[in-house]
Amino acid sequence: MPQVYVDSDQISLGDLVSPQDVQPSLLNELQKILIAQTPRNGEMSKFSNFAISEILRYHFKNQANRFNIFIPSEIKVLRKNNKITSKEITEKIVEWVKPTCEPCQIEVSSLQIQNAGEIGPKLTWKLSTTQSIPRGIFNLGVDLYRDENFIKKVFVQGVVKIYQNVPVAMRVLPIGTRIQREDFSIQKQDVTFSRELAPQEKELLGSETSQYVLTNQPLWRSSLKRRLALTRGAPVSVQLGDAGWMIRFTGVAQDNGYVGDVAKILNPATKKIITGLIIDENTVEVQ
């Protein structure tokens, strides 16, 4: 058949044929031949006549005279009970939002799907990503298709919250405070509506605050006065290593740079330029 609906977790060859045209014994054999996972709600699997022919040849070697078979150029398979589920919507939203905040933790809650998610057995759906990436309370459109032709739009409401591990001040930090390790801790914070960037620990250490920071207030990059840690032409300590070993040598800085920047360093012994991360004043780590 050119289009079928399957309600089990796996598609068998028996699902693809017209039962009235097949002898019961042969239909029983075809139902035992599994060919793929059943698509999720709202999605579609497609099989070419070549793919089906190859499967039949494999399972019925030297038995071509048992039956005649007619295969459409393409067979479409959908899940029989077609419904947009909260789990699938959540997965799509997380997949959409995550690249904008990585590394982060995304929580989707209070989902409500129009018509309880029922969309009819002949329709497929896609989350419309032409709209703004959701943050906080959202109302998103879901596009419905029949045979890849747009039919209509339904809507999904809910709440998205984004959490990130960020440095938080452990005490009041006046302007110009040189930050030490005991001055902050890394904590999970709700950054759903924040447009700030969290610095890495290497950027924080030894930097100075550019504004007054209260206890338990996040330390953002905008809170810091960047410290010039490397000057072009100056000697620089270069370290390269792993958990069990470490190599150190002195190179020559080819750039000016701040803690957290990537800089070029000349190795005097080999006359080659290498790159590394500035981790402290006149110190670069090659990763």
CSV table of C-alpha atoms in Angstrom, one decimal:
chain,number,residue,atom,x,y,z
A,1,MET,CA,0.0,0.0,0.0
A,2,PRO,CA,1.3,3.5,-0.7
A,3,GLN,CA,0.5,4.8,2.8
A,4,VAL,CA,0.0,2.8,6.0
A,5,TYR,CA,-0.6,3.5,9.7
A,6,VAL,CA,1.1,1.4,12.3
A,7,ASP,CA,0.3,1.3,16.1
A,8,SER,CA,3.1,-1.0,17.2
A,9,ASP,CA,6.7,0.0,18.0
A,10,GLN,CA,8.2,-1.7,14.9
A,11,ILE,CA,7.2,-1.8,11.3
A,12,SER,CA,6.9,-5.3,9.7
A,13,LEU,CA,6.5,-6.2,6.0
A,14,GLY,CA,3.0,-7.4,7.0
A,15,ASP,CA,2.0,-3.9,7.8
A,16,LEU,CA,2.8,-2.7,4.3
A,17,VAL,CA,0.6,-5.2,2.3
A,18,SER,CA,-3.1,-5.3,1.6
A,19,PRO,CA,-4.3,-8.2,3.9
A,20,GLN,CA,-7.1,-9.2,1.6
A,21,ASP,CA,-4.6,-9.9,-1.2
A,22,VAL,CA,-2.4,-12.2,0.8
A,23,GLN,CA,-2.9,-15.7,2.0
A,24,PRO,CA,-2.9,-16.0,5.8
A,25,SER,CA,0.2,-18.2,6.0
A,26,LEU,CA,2.2,-15.8,3.9
A,27,LEU,CA,0.8,-12.8,5.8
A,28,ASN,CA,2.0,-14.4,9.0
A,29,GLU,CA,5.5,-14.8,7.6
A,30,LEU,CA,5.6,-11.2,6.5
A,31,GLN,CA,4.5,-10.0,9.9
A,32,LYS,CA,7.6,-11.6,11.5
A,33,ILE,CA,9.9,-9.6,9.2
A,34,LEU,CA,10.7,-6.4,11.0
A,35,ILE,CA,12.2,-3.6,8.9
A,36,ALA,CA,12.3,-0.4,11.0
A,37,GLN,CA,11.1,1.5,14.1
A,38,THR,CA,7.7,3.0,13.8
A,39,PRO,CA,8.0,6.8,13.5
A,40,ARG,CA,7.1,9.0,16.4
A,41,ASN,CA,3.8,10.9,16.5
A,42,GLY,CA,3.9,13.6,13.9
A,43,GLU,CA,6.7,12.1,11.9
A,44,MET,CA,6.8,9.9,8.8
A,45,SER,CA,9.0,7.1,7.5
A,46,LYS,CA,9.4,6.5,3.8
A,47,PHE,CA,10.6,3.3,2.0
A,48,SER,CA,11.4,3.1,-1.7
A,49,ASN,CA,10.3,0.2,-3.9
A,50,PHE,CA,14.0,-0.7,-4.3
A,51,ALA,CA,14.5,-1.0,-0.5
A,52,ILE,CA,11.4,-3.2,-0.1
A,53,SER,CA,12.5,-5.4,-3.1
A,54,GLU,CA,15.9,-5.9,-1.5
A,55,ILE,CA,14.3,-7.0,1.8
A,56,LEU,CA,12.0,-9.4,0.0
A,57,ARG,CA,14.8,-10.9,-2.0
A,58,TYR,CA,16.8,-11.4,1.2
A,59,HIS,CA,14.1,-13.2,3.1
A,60,PHE,CA,12.6,-15.2,0.2
A,61,LYS,CA,15.6,-16.4,-1.7
A,62,ASN,CA,14.7,-18.7,-4.6
A,63,GLN,CA,11.0,-18.4,-3.8
A,64,ALA,CA,10.0,-15.8,-6.4
A,65,ASN,CA,7.4,-18.1,-7.8
A,66,ARG,CA,5.4,-18.2,-4.6
A,67,PHE,CA,3.6,-14.9,-5.2
A,68,ASN,CA,3.3,-11.8,-7.4
A,69,ILE,CA,4.0,-8.4,-5.7
A,70,PHE,CA,3.3,-4.9,-6.8
A,71,ILE,CA,5.2,-2.1,-5.0
A,72,PRO,CA,4.5,1.6,-5.2
A,73,SER,CA,7.5,3.8,-6.0
A,74,GLU,CA,7.3,5.0,-2.4
A,75,ILE,CA,5.6,3.8,0.8
A,76,LYS,CA,4.8,6.2,3.6
A,77,VAL,CA,4.4,5.0,7.2
A,78,LEU,CA,2.9,7.0,10.0
A,79,ARG,CA,2.0,6.1,13.6
A,80,LYS,CA,-1.7,5.1,13.7
A,81,ASN,CA,-2.7,7.0,16.8
A,82,ASN,CA,-1.5,10.4,15.7
A,83,LYS,CA,-1.1,12.8,18.6
A,84,ILE,CA,1.4,15.6,19.5
A,85,THR,CA,2.7,14.6,22.9
A,86,SER,CA,4.2,16.8,25.7
A,87,LYS,CA,7.3,14.7,25.6
A,88,GLU,CA,7.9,15.3,21.9
A,89,ILE,CA,7.2,19.0,22.2
A,90,THR,CA,9.6,19.3,25.1
A,91,GLU,CA,12.4,17.4,23.2
A,92,LYS,CA,11.9,19.8,20.2
A,93,ILE,CA,12.1,22.9,22.3
A,94,VAL,CA,15.2,21.8,24.2
A,95,GLU,CA,16.9,20.9,20.9
A,96,TRP,CA,16.0,24.4,19.6
A,97,VAL,CA,17.0,26.4,22.7
A,98,LYS,CA,20.2,24.5,23.8
A,99,PRO,CA,22.6,25.8,21.2
A,100,THR,CA,21.9,29.4,22.4
A,101,CYS,CA,23.0,28.8,26.0
A,102,GLU,CA,25.3,25.8,26.0
A,103,PRO,CA,26.3,24.6,28.6
A,104,CYS,CA,22.9,25.0,30.3
A,105,GLN,CA,20.0,23.1,31.7
A,106,ILE,CA,16.6,23.7,30.1
A,107,GLU,CA,13.3,23.0,31.9
A,108,VAL,CA,9.9,23.0,30.0
A,109,SER,CA,6.8,23.0,32.2
A,110,SER,CA,3.0,23.8,32.2
A,111,LEU,CA,2.6,22.5,28.6
A,112,GLN,CA,-0.9,22.9,27.1
A,113,ILE,CA,-1.4,21.6,23.5
A,114,GLN,CA,-4.4,22.8,21.4
A,115,ASN,CA,-7.0,20.0,21.1
A,116,ALA,CA,-5.1,17.9,23.6
A,117,GLY,CA,-2.6,17.2,20.8
A,118,GLU,CA,-5.0,15.2,18.6
A,119,ILE,CA,-4.2,16.0,14.9
A,120,GLY,CA,-5.7,13.2,12.9
A,121,PRO,CA,-4.1,10.1,11.4
A,122,LYS,CA,-3.1,11.6,8.1
A,123,LEU,CA,-1.3,14.6,9.4
A,124,THR,CA,2.3,15.2,10.3
A,125,TRP,CA,3.6,18.2,12.3
A,126,LYS,CA,6.7,20.4,12.8
A,127,LEU,CA,7.4,23.0,15.5
A,128,SER,CA,7.5,26.3,13.6
A,129,THR,CA,11.1,27.7,14.2
A,130,THR,CA,10.5,30.9,12.3
A,131,GLN,CA,9.3,32.4,15.6
A,132,SER,CA,11.4,33.8,18.4
A,133,ILE,CA,13.3,31.3,20.5
A,134,PRO,CA,11.1,30.8,23.6
A,135,ARG,CA,12.2,32.1,27.0
A,136,GLY,CA,9.8,32.2,30.0
A,137,ILE,CA,6.1,32.0,29.1
A,138,PHE,CA,5.6,31.1,25.4
A,139,ASN,CA,2.9,30.5,22.8
A,140,LEU,CA,4.4,28.6,19.9
A,141,GLY,CA,2.9,27.6,16.6
A,142,VAL,CA,2.9,24.0,15.4
A,143,ASP,CA,2.5,23.5,11.6
A,144,LEU,CA,0.4,20.6,10.4
A,145,TYR,CA,1.0,18.9,7.0
A,146,ARG,CA,-0.8,16.4,4.8
A,147,ASP,CA,1.6,14.8,2.3
A,148,GLU,CA,4.1,17.5,3.0
A,149,ASN,CA,1.5,20.2,2.1
A,150,PHE,CA,0.8,22.8,4.9
A,151,ILE,CA,-2.8,22.5,6.2
A,152,LYS,CA,-3.1,24.7,9.3
A,153,LYS,CA,-1.4,25.8,12.5
A,154,VAL,CA,-2.2,24.8,16.1
A,155,PHE,CA,-0.6,26.3,19.2
A,156,VAL,CA,1.3,25.1,22.3
A,157,GLN,CA,1.7,27.1,25.5
A,158,GLY,CA,4.1,26.6,28.4
A,159,VAL,CA,7.0,27.9,30.3
A,160,VAL,CA,10.8,27.6,29.5
A,161,LYS,CA,13.4,28.2,32.2
A,162,ILE,CA,17.1,28.1,31.5
A,163,TYR,CA,19.7,27.4,34.3
A,164,GLN,CA,23.5,27.8,34.1
A,165,ASN,CA,26.4,27.3,36.5
A,166,VAL,CA,27.7,30.8,37.2
A,167,PRO,CA,30.1,32.4,39.7
A,168,VAL,CA,28.4,34.0,42.6
A,169,ALA,CA,30.1,36.5,45.0
A,170,MET,CA,30.6,35.1,48.6
A,171,ARG,CA,31.1,38.5,50.1
A,172,VAL,CA,30.7,42.2,49.1
A,173,LEU,CA,33.2,43.1,46.4
A,174,PRO,CA,33.8,46.9,46.1
A,175,ILE,CA,35.0,48.4,42.8
A,176,GLY,CA,38.6,47.5,42.2
A,177,THR,CA,38.7,44.3,44.3
A,178,ARG,CA,41.2,41.8,43.0
A,179,ILE,CA,39.2,38.5,42.9
A,180,GLN,CA,40.6,35.5,44.7
A,181,ARG,CA,39.3,31.9,44.7
A,182,GLU,CA,37.5,32.3,48.1
A,183,ASP,CA,35.6,35.3,46.8
A,184,PHE,CA,33.1,33.3,44.7
A,185,SER,CA,31.5,29.9,44.3
A,186,ILE,CA,29.9,28.2,41.3
A,187,GLN,CA,26.1,27.9,41.6
A,188,LYS,CA,23.2,27.0,39.4
A,189,GLN,CA,21.2,30.2,38.6
A,190,ASP,CA,18.1,31.0,36.6
A,191,VAL,CA,19.4,32.8,33.5
A,192,THR,CA,16.3,32.7,31.4
A,193,PHE,CA,16.1,36.4,30.8
A,194,SER,CA,19.8,37.3,31.4
A,195,ARG,CA,21.7,38.7,28.5
A,196,GLU,CA,25.0,38.6,30.5
A,197,LEU,CA,27.9,36.2,29.9
A,198,ALA,CA,29.3,34.2,32.7
A,199,PRO,CA,33.2,34.3,32.9
A,200,GLN,CA,35.2,31.1,33.3
A,201,GLU,CA,37.1,30.6,36.5
A,202,LYS,CA,40.4,31.3,34.8
A,203,GLU,CA,39.0,34.7,33.7
A,204,LEU,CA,37.9,35.6,37.2
A,205,LEU,CA,41.1,34.8,39.2
A,206,GLY,CA,43.2,37.9,39.5
A,207,SER,CA,40.7,40.1,37.7
A,208,GLU,CA,39.3,43.3,39.3
A,209,THR,CA,35.7,44.3,39.8
A,210,SER,CA,34.5,47.1,37.6
A,211,GLN,CA,31.4,47.7,39.7
A,212,TYR,CA,30.1,47.1,43.3
A,213,VAL,CA,29.0,43.5,43.7
A,214,LEU,CA,26.8,42.4,46.5
A,215,THR,CA,27.0,39.0,48.4
A,216,ASN,CA,25.2,36.3,46.5
A,217,GLN,CA,25.1,38.4,43.3
A,218,PRO,CA,26.3,36.7,40.1
A,219,LEU,CA,29.7,37.8,38.7
A,220,TRP,CA,29.2,38.5,35.0
A,221,ARG,CA,31.9,39.5,32.5
A,222,SER,CA,30.5,43.0,32.6
A,223,SER,CA,31.3,43.1,36.4
A,224,LEU,CA,35.0,42.7,35.7
A,225,LYS,CA,37.8,45.0,34.6
A,226,ARG,CA,39.8,43.0,32.2
A,227,ARG,CA,43.4,42.7,33.2
A,228,LEU,CA,46.1,42.9,30.6
A,229,ALA,CA,48.1,39.7,31.3
A,230,LEU,CA,50.3,39.5,28.3
A,231,THR,CA,52.4,42.1,26.4
A,232,ARG,CA,53.8,41.6,22.9
A,233,GLY,CA,57.5,40.8,23.1
A,234,ALA,CA,57.5,39.9,26.8
A,235,PRO,CA,58.8,36.5,28.0
A,236,VAL,CA,55.9,34.1,28.8
A,237,SER,CA,55.7,30.8,30.7
A,238,VAL,CA,54.2,28.2,28.5
A,239,GLN,CA,52.9,24.9,30.0
A,240,LEU,CA,51.7,21.8,28.2
A,241,GLY,CA,50.5,18.7,29.9
A,242,ASP,CA,47.9,16.2,31.1
A,243,ALA,CA,46.9,14.6,34.4
A,244,GLY,CA,50.2,12.8,34.8
A,245,TRP,CA,52.8,15.0,33.2
A,246,MET,CA,53.7,18.6,32.5
A,247,ILE,CA,56.2,20.4,30.2
A,248,ARG,CA,57.1,24.0,30.8
A,249,PHE,CA,59.3,26.4,28.7
A,250,THR,CA,59.7,30.1,28.2
A,251,GLY,CA,58.4,31.6,25.0
A,252,VAL,CA,58.0,35.1,23.6
A,253,ALA,CA,54.5,36.7,23.4
A,254,GLN,CA,53.4,37.7,19.9
A,255,ASP,CA,50.2,39.4,21.1
A,256,ASN,CA,48.8,41.6,23.8
A,257,GLY,CA,46.1,39.7,25.7
A,258,TYR,CA,43.8,39.4,28.7
A,259,VAL,CA,43.2,36.3,30.9
A,260,GLY,CA,40.9,34.0,28.9
A,261,ASP,CA,42.2,35.1,25.5
A,262,VAL,CA,44.0,32.9,23.0
A,263,ALA,CA,47.5,34.2,22.2
A,264,LYS,CA,50.3,33.3,19.8
A,265,ILE,CA,53.7,32.4,21.4
A,266,LEU,CA,57.1,32.0,19.7
A,267,ASN,CA,59.0,29.0,20.8
A,268,PRO,CA,62.7,30.2,20.7
A,269,ALA,CA,64.1,26.7,20.4
A,270,THR,CA,62.1,25.6,17.3
A,271,LYS,CA,61.3,29.1,15.9
A,272,LYS,CA,57.7,28.0,15.6
A,273,ILE,CA,54.6,29.8,16.6
A,274,ILE,CA,52.1,28.0,18.9
A,275,THR,CA,48.8,29.2,20.4
A,276,GLY,CA,47.6,28.9,23.9
A,277,LEU,CA,45.1,30.2,26.5
A,278,ILE,CA,46.2,33.0,28.8
A,279,ILE,CA,45.5,31.7,32.3
A,280,ASP,CA,47.4,34.2,34.4
A,281,GLU,CA,49.9,37.1,34.1
A,282,ASN,CA,52.6,36.0,31.6
A,283,THR,CA,51.3,32.4,31.7
A,284,VAL,CA,49.9,30.5,28.8
A,285,GLU,CA,48.5,27.0,28.7
A,286,VAL,CA,48.6,25.0,25.4
A,287,GLN,CA,45.6,22.7,25.2
